Structures are given as C-alpha cells and as structure tokens.
Amino acid sequence: MRTAAFLALASFLALGVNPTDSTEAGAAAEDYSASRCGNTSGRVLLTFDDWGYSDPYRATAVGEYLRSRGIRAAYFLVNEFAQEHDDIVRELRGQGHWVANHSYSHPHLTRLTDDGARQEIEGGIRSTLLRPPYGDYGPREETMAADLGMRICTWTLDTLDWEVTGDGYRSAESIRAIVRDAPASEKAGGVVLGHLEYHFPDAVGGIIDDLHAQGYLFCRNSGPVDESVPFPLDCGE
Ligand SMILES: [Zn+2]
C-alpha cells in the first residue's frame, strides 16, 4: 500500500506534475467561481462578447493577433448572428480560442418565462460555458444551465467599453487605463470583459503590454480547441 502510494507519487514527479496542484484542482472542483469562469491558473483570460456588427471578421482578425502572441481568449457570440457564420466559429476554435454560449438573441434571461429562457440558452452556441447577457442571472438560470451541461461565466473586470463618453464609445486609451488601474484581485486569475463592436479590440495590444509590465501573464494558447471548455480552464501553468 505504502509502496503503491510511493510509486504513484514518483510517477507524478517523473511526469513533472506537482501532486499539490492536482489536490488544489480537486478542491477547486467543489468551488467553481462564476466570475472567474473556472480560471484557477493565476493568468488573465480576455473575453470578447456579442458580435462585430460592422465587421464580423473583426473576431478572427483579433483572434489571429492573440494567437500570434501566444494568447488564448474566449468569445461569447450571439448565436442569432454567429449561426450565419460557421466559418468564424470554426476559425476561432482553430486559432485556439474558446467560443461559448451567449444565448440566441441576447435578452435579459431573468425577464423571460421558463420556456423562453430555456429556448434562448438552447438556441445559443453549443458549449459548456454560458455567459448570460448583461451578466443577468439567478438561481433559475444557474439550474437551467447546469441541466444543459453548462457552467455560468461572468467576469471580474468590466472594461466599460460599451459606455458612451464624450462624443462616442469609450476610447481605446481609456479602456486601456481602466484595465491598467484595476485592482490585482480582478486581474490575477481573472476574466476581462470587452466587446467586439466597440474599441476593446483596438485596446487589446496595449492591455497586453501594460499587464505584462505589471507582471501578469495571459491564458496560454496551446492550439485548437473544441466546443467543450474545461474546468479548470486550460490556461497553462
Ligand atoms: Zn453581451
């Protein structure tokens, strides 16, 4: 018995796997944090929501840029638009980015009937993560998601890129400053929310530079993914 345990430990060490880490992962399984989306890596996960209404291929352009920097992001696309663009969903996953459920048409789920809310979730992109539109959910949505094999994923840091400031949507510089000045608790092992339609994609290169300068690392891109988003997130060590 003792020998077997020793051999198991020895093989863990031989594989370069720290047994302490697997214990932590086991503990974390009972302790899923919706705002961290299963990110237990300490790294930062960038997320891109909704749709590039003025240019759908903005999603894959920024996806290629992130891939070139070795970074894996997550996209929560509104399926009403994404369903017309299988190519975009496929290419993003090929670039190593998760593409997950953000409902069919982006309503406040909590304002819908049971049937209505379920239809919106079922009509969303097939994935194991659900980001309720506006981050608006309650116990009912959590149960529905779980019944459909999904975990809820919100965010720790809202870039407020959707706000109109002065003569238009918040500038890339302002978005960059919000992320740079946000507390460590929102960045270490955190989830950054931005949108495809506003200036977040323009800000992302600067955000990466700033956070690297502050000592943060981003979810590492380890190649193509499928519709399943694992828990803990596969972000690299
Ligand atoms: Zn949204």
Tab-separated table of C-alpha atoms and ligand atoms in Angstrom:
chain	number	residue	atom	x	y	z
A	1	MET	CA	0.000	0.000	0.000
A	2	ARG	CA	2.706	2.339	1.055
A	3	THR	CA	4.855	1.231	-1.887
A	4	ALA	CA	1.984	1.836	-4.302
A	5	ALA	CA	1.488	5.321	-2.926
A	6	PHE	CA	5.184	5.989	-3.251
A	7	LEU	CA	5.201	4.744	-6.841
A	8	ALA	CA	2.198	6.922	-7.675
A	9	LEU	CA	3.988	9.902	-6.198
A	10	ALA	CA	7.172	9.004	-8.049
A	11	SER	CA	5.323	8.819	-11.364
A	12	PHE	CA	3.699	12.195	-10.691
A	13	LEU	CA	7.120	13.660	-10.114
A	14	ALA	CA	8.549	11.903	-13.166
A	15	LEU	CA	5.806	13.485	-15.274
A	16	GLY	CA	6.651	16.856	-13.804
A	17	VAL	CA	3.193	17.104	-12.279
A	18	ASN	CA	3.117	18.596	-8.827
A	19	PRO	CA	0.753	16.476	-6.708
A	20	THR	CA	-0.157	19.584	-4.713
A	21	ASP	CA	-1.593	21.088	-7.890
A	22	SER	CA	-3.870	18.130	-8.540
A	23	THR	CA	-5.121	18.335	-4.949
A	24	GLU	CA	-5.895	22.006	-5.477
A	25	ALA	CA	-7.716	21.238	-8.713
A	26	GLY	CA	-9.818	18.669	-6.874
A	27	ALA	CA	-10.690	21.167	-4.166
A	28	ALA	CA	-11.460	23.805	-6.784
A	29	ALA	CA	-13.963	21.482	-8.477
A	30	GLU	CA	-16.245	21.971	-5.484
A	31	ASP	CA	-15.535	25.657	-5.549
A	32	TYR	CA	-16.348	26.977	-9.018
A	33	SER	CA	-16.377	30.762	-9.214
A	34	ALA	CA	-18.732	32.036	-11.935
A	35	SER	CA	-16.907	35.364	-12.137
A	36	ARG	CA	-13.614	33.549	-12.804
A	37	CYS	CA	-15.191	31.067	-15.247
A	38	GLY	CA	-13.091	28.203	-13.876
A	39	ASN	CA	-9.826	30.099	-14.253
A	40	THR	CA	-7.626	28.759	-11.457
A	41	SER	CA	-4.372	29.397	-13.336
A	42	GLY	CA	-3.488	32.827	-11.961
A	43	ARG	CA	-3.358	34.002	-15.584
A	44	VAL	CA	-5.659	36.590	-17.144
A	45	LEU	CA	-8.429	35.486	-19.523
A	46	LEU	CA	-9.506	38.057	-22.123
A	47	THR	CA	-13.102	37.701	-23.326
A	48	PHE	CA	-14.863	39.196	-26.355
A	49	ASP	CA	-18.650	39.435	-26.362
A	50	ASP	CA	-21.554	39.700	-28.758
A	51	TRP	CA	-20.677	40.242	-32.424
A	52	GLY	CA	-18.765	42.551	-34.752
A	53	TYR	CA	-21.877	44.076	-36.275
A	54	SER	CA	-19.966	46.420	-38.570
A	55	ASP	CA	-17.351	43.752	-39.411
A	56	PRO	CA	-17.950	40.127	-38.360
A	57	TYR	CA	-14.352	39.235	-39.271
A	58	ARG	CA	-13.012	41.555	-36.623
A	59	ALA	CA	-13.427	38.494	-34.353
A	60	THR	CA	-10.997	36.356	-36.330
A	61	ALA	CA	-8.614	39.261	-37.011
A	62	VAL	CA	-8.158	39.883	-33.287
A	63	GLY	CA	-8.140	36.106	-32.780
A	64	GLU	CA	-5.184	35.779	-35.140
A	65	TYR	CA	-3.373	38.640	-33.407
A	66	LEU	CA	-3.835	36.986	-29.991
A	67	ARG	CA	-2.723	33.633	-31.359
A	68	SER	CA	0.425	35.269	-32.730
A	69	ARG	CA	1.171	36.477	-29.187
A	70	GLY	CA	0.577	33.000	-27.757
A	71	ILE	CA	-2.655	34.015	-26.016
A	72	ARG	CA	-5.935	32.089	-25.759
A	73	ALA	CA	-9.118	34.153	-25.343
A	74	ALA	CA	-12.807	33.303	-25.007
A	75	TYR	CA	-15.571	34.573	-27.282
A	76	PHE	CA	-19.209	34.721	-26.250
A	77	LEU	CA	-21.055	35.211	-29.535
A	78	VAL	CA	-24.743	35.960	-30.027
A	79	ASN	CA	-25.892	32.935	-31.985
A	80	GLU	CA	-28.523	34.801	-33.968
A	81	PHE	CA	-25.539	36.204	-35.911
A	82	ALA	CA	-22.909	33.522	-35.345
A	83	GLN	CA	-25.147	30.785	-36.785
A	84	GLU	CA	-24.823	32.530	-40.165
A	85	HIS	CA	-21.032	32.339	-39.825
A	86	ASP	CA	-19.931	28.783	-39.087
A	87	ASP	CA	-16.627	29.790	-40.661
A	88	ILE	CA	-15.926	32.364	-37.936
A	89	VAL	CA	-16.721	29.976	-35.089
A	90	ARG	CA	-14.607	27.249	-36.676
A	91	GLU	CA	-11.689	29.581	-37.371
A	92	LEU	CA	-11.680	30.995	-33.831
A	93	ARG	CA	-11.545	27.491	-32.351
A	94	GLY	CA	-8.831	26.607	-34.842
A	95	GLN	CA	-6.881	29.636	-33.606
A	96	GLY	CA	-7.077	28.148	-30.095
A	97	HIS	CA	-9.865	30.318	-28.654
A	98	TRP	CA	-12.925	29.133	-26.786
A	99	VAL	CA	-16.264	30.058	-28.346
A	100	ALA	CA	-19.119	29.772	-25.888
A	101	ASN	CA	-22.836	30.369	-25.337
A	102	HIS	CA	-24.183	33.931	-25.009
A	103	SER	CA	-27.807	32.974	-25.786
A	104	TYR	CA	-29.603	33.135	-29.115
A	105	SER	CA	-30.693	36.781	-29.232
A	106	HIS	CA	-29.161	38.481	-26.143
A	107	PRO	CA	-32.214	39.139	-23.917
A	108	HIS	CA	-32.280	39.567	-20.142
A	109	LEU	CA	-32.895	35.884	-19.336
A	110	THR	CA	-34.357	36.700	-15.920
A	111	ARG	CA	-37.219	38.604	-17.588
A	112	LEU	CA	-38.332	35.603	-19.642
A	113	THR	CA	-40.678	32.724	-18.818
A	114	ASP	CA	-39.108	29.361	-18.003
A	115	ASP	CA	-39.712	28.179	-21.571
A	116	GLY	CA	-38.456	31.413	-23.056
A	117	ALA	CA	-35.229	31.396	-21.047
A	118	ARG	CA	-34.579	27.747	-21.829
A	119	GLN	CA	-35.124	28.334	-25.546
A	120	GLU	CA	-32.674	31.242	-25.524
A	121	ILE	CA	-29.987	29.107	-23.868
A	122	GLU	CA	-30.653	26.073	-26.045
A	123	GLY	CA	-30.547	28.299	-29.123
A	124	GLY	CA	-27.124	29.641	-28.176
A	125	ILE	CA	-23.766	28.342	-29.342
A	126	ARG	CA	-23.189	24.799	-28.115
A	127	SER	CA	-20.592	24.923	-25.348
A	128	THR	CA	-20.044	24.049	-21.682
A	129	LEU	CA	-19.951	27.730	-20.644
A	130	LEU	CA	-22.865	30.164	-20.603
A	131	ARG	CA	-22.404	33.897	-20.205
A	132	PRO	CA	-25.879	35.289	-19.517
A	133	PRO	CA	-26.400	38.562	-21.440
A	134	TYR	CA	-25.706	41.590	-19.176
A	135	GLY	CA	-24.421	39.137	-16.573
A	136	ASP	CA	-28.065	38.924	-15.528
A	137	TYR	CA	-28.861	35.560	-13.959
A	138	GLY	CA	-30.286	33.979	-10.846
A	139	PRO	CA	-30.709	30.518	-9.352
A	140	ARG	CA	-33.191	29.566	-12.101
A	141	GLU	CA	-30.719	30.315	-14.904
A	142	GLU	CA	-27.939	28.551	-12.995
A	143	THR	CA	-30.076	25.412	-12.685
A	144	MET	CA	-31.130	25.561	-16.335
A	145	ALA	CA	-27.520	25.928	-17.424
A	146	ALA	CA	-26.459	23.000	-15.231
A	147	ASP	CA	-29.286	20.843	-16.641
A	148	LEU	CA	-27.942	21.615	-20.119
A	149	GLY	CA	-24.368	20.783	-19.093
A	150	MET	CA	-23.165	24.386	-18.738
A	151	ARG	CA	-21.494	26.479	-16.069
A	152	ILE	CA	-22.190	30.202	-15.687
A	153	CYS	CA	-19.316	32.509	-16.645
A	154	THR	CA	-19.371	36.248	-15.978
A	155	TRP	CA	-16.257	38.388	-15.358
A	156	THR	CA	-14.059	40.042	-12.732
A	157	LEU	CA	-13.150	43.189	-14.697
A	158	ASP	CA	-15.575	45.149	-16.881
A	159	THR	CA	-13.673	47.439	-19.273
A	160	LEU	CA	-16.819	49.602	-19.669
A	161	ASP	CA	-16.046	49.738	-23.390
A	162	TRP	CA	-19.799	49.928	-24.023
A	163	GLU	CA	-20.109	53.322	-22.292
A	164	VAL	CA	-20.563	56.488	-24.315
A	165	THR	CA	-18.099	59.087	-23.055
A	166	GLY	CA	-17.897	62.491	-24.733
A	167	ASP	CA	-18.579	62.094	-28.430
A	168	GLY	CA	-18.638	58.321	-28.771
A	169	TYR	CA	-17.888	54.978	-27.231
A	170	ARG	CA	-15.078	54.962	-24.681
A	171	SER	CA	-11.695	55.294	-26.413
A	172	ALA	CA	-9.081	52.556	-26.634
A	173	GLU	CA	-6.797	54.677	-24.398
A	174	SER	CA	-9.487	54.959	-21.741
A	175	ILE	CA	-10.239	51.221	-21.879
A	176	ARG	CA	-6.538	50.524	-21.523
A	177	ALA	CA	-6.322	52.805	-18.457
A	178	ILE	CA	-9.303	51.079	-16.796
A	179	VAL	CA	-7.584	47.710	-17.070
A	180	ARG	CA	-4.170	49.060	-16.061
A	181	ASP	CA	-5.608	50.738	-12.938
A	182	ALA	CA	-7.898	47.864	-11.886
A	183	PRO	CA	-7.031	46.057	-8.631
A	184	ALA	CA	-4.875	42.927	-8.727
A	185	SER	CA	-7.783	40.818	-7.467
A	186	GLU	CA	-9.625	41.482	-10.753
A	187	LYS	CA	-6.611	40.592	-12.886
A	188	ALA	CA	-4.742	37.683	-11.269
A	189	GLY	CA	-6.698	34.588	-12.310
A	190	GLY	CA	-9.363	36.987	-13.535
A	191	VAL	CA	-11.625	37.441	-16.529
A	192	VAL	CA	-11.650	40.692	-18.532
A	193	LEU	CA	-14.890	41.625	-20.318
A	194	GLY	CA	-14.852	43.522	-23.603
A	195	HIS	CA	-16.948	43.584	-26.761
A	196	LEU	CA	-16.226	43.024	-30.428
A	197	GLU	CA	-18.181	46.048	-31.615
A	198	TYR	CA	-16.623	48.837	-29.536
A	199	HIS	CA	-12.951	49.833	-29.062
A	200	PHE	CA	-11.832	46.871	-26.946
A	201	PRO	CA	-10.185	45.074	-29.905
A	202	ASP	CA	-8.211	48.286	-30.629
A	203	ALA	CA	-7.097	48.437	-26.989
A	204	VAL	CA	-6.058	44.824	-26.630
A	205	GLY	CA	-2.422	45.151	-27.776
A	206	GLY	CA	-1.832	47.934	-25.240
A	207	ILE	CA	-3.634	45.985	-22.500
A	208	ILE	CA	-1.333	43.019	-23.085
A	209	ASP	CA	1.763	45.249	-22.913
A	210	ASP	CA	0.544	47.004	-19.750
A	211	LEU	CA	-0.328	43.809	-17.909
A	212	HIS	CA	2.932	42.150	-18.897
A	213	ALA	CA	4.711	45.209	-17.472
A	214	GLN	CA	2.713	44.734	-14.256
A	215	GLY	CA	3.843	41.097	-14.089
A	216	TYR	CA	0.675	39.338	-15.270
A	217	LEU	CA	0.523	36.502	-17.756
A	218	PHE	CA	-2.377	35.641	-20.071
A	219	CYS	CA	-4.067	32.325	-20.760
A	220	ARG	CA	-1.584	30.475	-22.903
A	221	ASN	CA	-2.637	29.344	-26.349
A	222	SER	CA	-1.886	25.642	-26.661
A	223	GLY	CA	-3.597	25.118	-30.011
A	224	PRO	CA	-7.049	24.319	-31.408
A	225	VAL	CA	-9.981	23.689	-29.063
A	226	ASP	CA	-13.468	22.250	-29.456
A	227	GLU	CA	-16.867	23.226	-28.053
A	228	SER	CA	-16.068	21.923	-24.585
A	229	VAL	CA	-14.488	24.468	-22.220
A	230	PRO	CA	-12.773	22.568	-19.405
A	231	PHE	CA	-12.826	23.273	-15.679
A	232	PRO	CA	-10.272	24.215	-14.501
A	233	LEU	CA	-9.610	26.256	-17.623
A	234	ASP	CA	-6.691	25.054	-19.688
A	235	CYS	CA	-4.667	28.285	-19.479
A	236	GLY	CA	-1.175	26.916	-18.941
A	237	GLU	CA	0.766	26.946	-15.707
B	1	ZN	ZN	-23.419	40.562	-24.483
